[in-house]
XYZ file of C-alpha atoms in Angstrom:
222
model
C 0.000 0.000 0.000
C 1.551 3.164 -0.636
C 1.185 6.285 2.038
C 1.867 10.188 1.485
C 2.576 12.451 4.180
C 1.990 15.472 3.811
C 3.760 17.311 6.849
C 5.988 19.670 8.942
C 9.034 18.798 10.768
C 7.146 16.428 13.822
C 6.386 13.774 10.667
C 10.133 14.340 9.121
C 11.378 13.448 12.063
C 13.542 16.403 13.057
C 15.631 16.311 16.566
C 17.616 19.090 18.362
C 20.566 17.387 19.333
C 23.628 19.276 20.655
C 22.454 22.656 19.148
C 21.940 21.368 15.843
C 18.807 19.934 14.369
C 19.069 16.662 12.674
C 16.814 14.367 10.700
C 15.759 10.727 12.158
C 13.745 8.249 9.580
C 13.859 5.302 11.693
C 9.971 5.874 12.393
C 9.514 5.788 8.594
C 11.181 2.621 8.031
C 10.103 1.041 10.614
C 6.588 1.809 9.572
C 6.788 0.800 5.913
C 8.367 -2.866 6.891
C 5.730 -3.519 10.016
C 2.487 -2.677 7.765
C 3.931 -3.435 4.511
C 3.839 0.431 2.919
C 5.927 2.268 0.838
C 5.850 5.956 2.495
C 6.609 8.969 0.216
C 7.547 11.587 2.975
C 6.463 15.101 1.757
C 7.268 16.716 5.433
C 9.127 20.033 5.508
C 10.713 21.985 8.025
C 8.822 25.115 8.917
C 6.120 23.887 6.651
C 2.159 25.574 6.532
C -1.016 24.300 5.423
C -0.257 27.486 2.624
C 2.859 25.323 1.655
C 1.511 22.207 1.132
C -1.431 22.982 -0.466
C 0.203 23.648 -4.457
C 2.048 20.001 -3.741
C -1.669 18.675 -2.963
C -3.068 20.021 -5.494
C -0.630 19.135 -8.433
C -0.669 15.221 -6.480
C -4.139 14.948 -6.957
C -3.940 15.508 -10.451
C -2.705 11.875 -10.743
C -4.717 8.694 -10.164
C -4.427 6.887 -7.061
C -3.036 3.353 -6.377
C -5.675 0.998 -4.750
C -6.233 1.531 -1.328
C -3.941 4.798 -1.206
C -3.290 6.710 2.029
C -2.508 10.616 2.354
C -1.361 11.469 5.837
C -1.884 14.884 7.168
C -0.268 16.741 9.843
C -0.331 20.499 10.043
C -0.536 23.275 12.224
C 2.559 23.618 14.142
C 4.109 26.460 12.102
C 0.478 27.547 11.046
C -0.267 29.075 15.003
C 3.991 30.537 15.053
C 4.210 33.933 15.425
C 7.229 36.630 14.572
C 8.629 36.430 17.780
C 11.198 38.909 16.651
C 8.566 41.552 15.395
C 6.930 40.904 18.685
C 10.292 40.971 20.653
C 10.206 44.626 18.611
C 6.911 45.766 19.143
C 5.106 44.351 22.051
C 2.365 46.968 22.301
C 1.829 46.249 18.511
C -0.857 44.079 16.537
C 0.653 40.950 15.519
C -0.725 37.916 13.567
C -0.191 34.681 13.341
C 1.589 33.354 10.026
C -2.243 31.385 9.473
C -4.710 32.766 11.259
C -7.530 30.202 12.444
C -10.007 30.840 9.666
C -7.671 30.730 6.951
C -6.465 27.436 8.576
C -9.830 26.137 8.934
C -10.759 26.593 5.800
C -7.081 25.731 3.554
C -7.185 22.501 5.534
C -10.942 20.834 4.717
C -9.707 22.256 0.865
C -7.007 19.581 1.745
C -8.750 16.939 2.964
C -11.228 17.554 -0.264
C -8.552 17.216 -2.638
C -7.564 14.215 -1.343
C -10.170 12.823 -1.155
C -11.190 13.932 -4.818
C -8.509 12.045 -5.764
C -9.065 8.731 -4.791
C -7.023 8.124 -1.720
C -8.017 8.384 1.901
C -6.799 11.028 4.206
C -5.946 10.722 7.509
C -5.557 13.494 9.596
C -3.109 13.606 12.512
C -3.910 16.520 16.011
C -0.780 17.902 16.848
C 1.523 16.828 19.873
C 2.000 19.538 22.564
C 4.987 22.150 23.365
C 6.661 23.075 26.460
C 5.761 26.561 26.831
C 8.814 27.651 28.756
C 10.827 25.628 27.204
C 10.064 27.002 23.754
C 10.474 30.613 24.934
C 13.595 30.313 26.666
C 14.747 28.455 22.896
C 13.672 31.880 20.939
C 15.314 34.083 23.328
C 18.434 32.558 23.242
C 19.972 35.011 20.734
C 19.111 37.907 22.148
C 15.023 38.387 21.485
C 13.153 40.047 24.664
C 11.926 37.627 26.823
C 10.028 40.481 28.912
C 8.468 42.151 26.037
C 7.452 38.784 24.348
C 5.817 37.885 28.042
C 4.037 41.187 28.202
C 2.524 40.493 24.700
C 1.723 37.195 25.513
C 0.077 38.066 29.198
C 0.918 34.785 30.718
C 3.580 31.986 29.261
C 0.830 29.295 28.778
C -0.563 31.002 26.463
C 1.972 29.559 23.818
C 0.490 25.988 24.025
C -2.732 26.984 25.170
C -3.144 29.023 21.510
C -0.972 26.002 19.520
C -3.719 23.324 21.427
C -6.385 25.624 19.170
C -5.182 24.474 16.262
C -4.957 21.167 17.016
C -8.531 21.186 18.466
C -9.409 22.763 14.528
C -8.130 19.387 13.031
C -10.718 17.335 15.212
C -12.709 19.663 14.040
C -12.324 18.981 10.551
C -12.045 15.319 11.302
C -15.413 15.343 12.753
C -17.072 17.482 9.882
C -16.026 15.486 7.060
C -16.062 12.484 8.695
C -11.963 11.573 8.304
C -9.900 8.984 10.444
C -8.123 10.845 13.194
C -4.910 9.965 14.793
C -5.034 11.963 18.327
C -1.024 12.303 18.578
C -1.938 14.633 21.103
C -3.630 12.434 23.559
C -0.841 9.885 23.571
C 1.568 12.763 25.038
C 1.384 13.848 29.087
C -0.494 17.295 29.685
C 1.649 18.297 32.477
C 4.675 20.204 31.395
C 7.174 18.617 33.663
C 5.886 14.825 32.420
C 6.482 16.399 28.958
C 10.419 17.498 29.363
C 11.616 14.049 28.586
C 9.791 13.855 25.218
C 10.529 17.095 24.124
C 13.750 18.170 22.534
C 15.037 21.340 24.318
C 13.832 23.899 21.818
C 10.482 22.687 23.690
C 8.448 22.084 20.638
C 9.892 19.219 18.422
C 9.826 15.515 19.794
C 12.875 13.769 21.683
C 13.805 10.363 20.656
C 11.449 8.891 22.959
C 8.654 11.396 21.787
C 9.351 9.794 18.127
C 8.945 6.501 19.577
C 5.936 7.644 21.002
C 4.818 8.841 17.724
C 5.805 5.729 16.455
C 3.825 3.750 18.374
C 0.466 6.051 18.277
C 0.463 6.080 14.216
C 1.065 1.721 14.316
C -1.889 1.552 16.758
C -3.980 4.094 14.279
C -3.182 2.454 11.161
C -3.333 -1.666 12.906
């Protein structure tokens, strides 16, 4: 059976590791020999539903193998913010790089072009950050950690507003009536059971938050 994914850097399989971010496929492979797939990996780092969208759009143009998967997982970057403008201009008006009804409403196109074409989506919620974690990451060169805070109100609020977008992909799960594969529920909500599977830029997975991964997509696709 073959299986797209269409993805940011969580479904690449990007680590921090000793200041440097690296790439891990084991999942991948591991995946393709236990259920028998061959997995074209589409993931980019940094990548938005706004990204992805031309590559859907020009792979739905082509037929479908039998029984064809397309694997979706989006969002992360979507609810990212300029930290720097923000760092900047605190007091300012700042936006998202997809606000919530663009997102909404670029993701069912998505799922509909998929679907349109034959194969079956499957839509993945996103894993949670490490607020702190992730703050203390963009600050490190030099960005205002007080002036972000006082834009932000409280520090929460960066997983508080990236669990929105997440919530928007049950959302469109439930509309259209698409499998879901709750990554998120598999993690811990409590930020200090979280540290281990986070790398320390608090937002992409550890090895043992892959694994986790790993084991959440074999139980959704068994």
């Amino acid at each position: 059976m073959n299986v797209t994914v269409y993805g940011d850097s969580i479904l690449k399989g990007v680590l921090l590791e000793g200041g440097k971010y690296v790439v891990n496929r084991d999942w991948e492979q591991r995946l393709g020999e236990m259920f028998h797939l061959t997995i074209r990996n589409c993931a980019r780092f940094g990548c938005t539903i706004l990204k992805i969208l031309p590559l859907i759009r020009r792979d739905s143009g082509a037929a479908a193998s039998e029984g064809e998967i397309a694997v979706l997982e989006m969002g992360g970057n979507d609810c990212d913010f300029d930290w720097a403008a923000i760092s900047q201009d605190p007091d300012g008006h700042h936006e998202c790089r997809t606000p919530p009804r663009e997102f909404l409403s670029r993701y069912r196109e998505a799922v509909e072009l998929i679907r349109r074409s034959g194969r079956t989506p499957v839509l993945m919620t996103l894993p949670p950050v490490h607020s702190a974690r992730y703050l203390r990451y963009i600050c490190r060169n030099g960005l205002s950690m007080a002036n972000i805070l006082a834009w932000l109100g409280n520090v929460e609020v960066i997983s508080q507003w990236q669990s929105k977008y997440s919530r928007m992909v049950e959302q469109v799960a439930r509309e259209m009536n698409v499998k879901l594969i709750d990554l998120r529920r598999a993690f811990p909500k409590e930020p200090r059971d979280l540290e281990p599977l986070l790398c320390e830029d608090g937002i992409h997975p550890s090895r043992l938050g892959q694994k986790l991964i790993f084991d959440t997509l074999c139980a959704g696709l068994a």
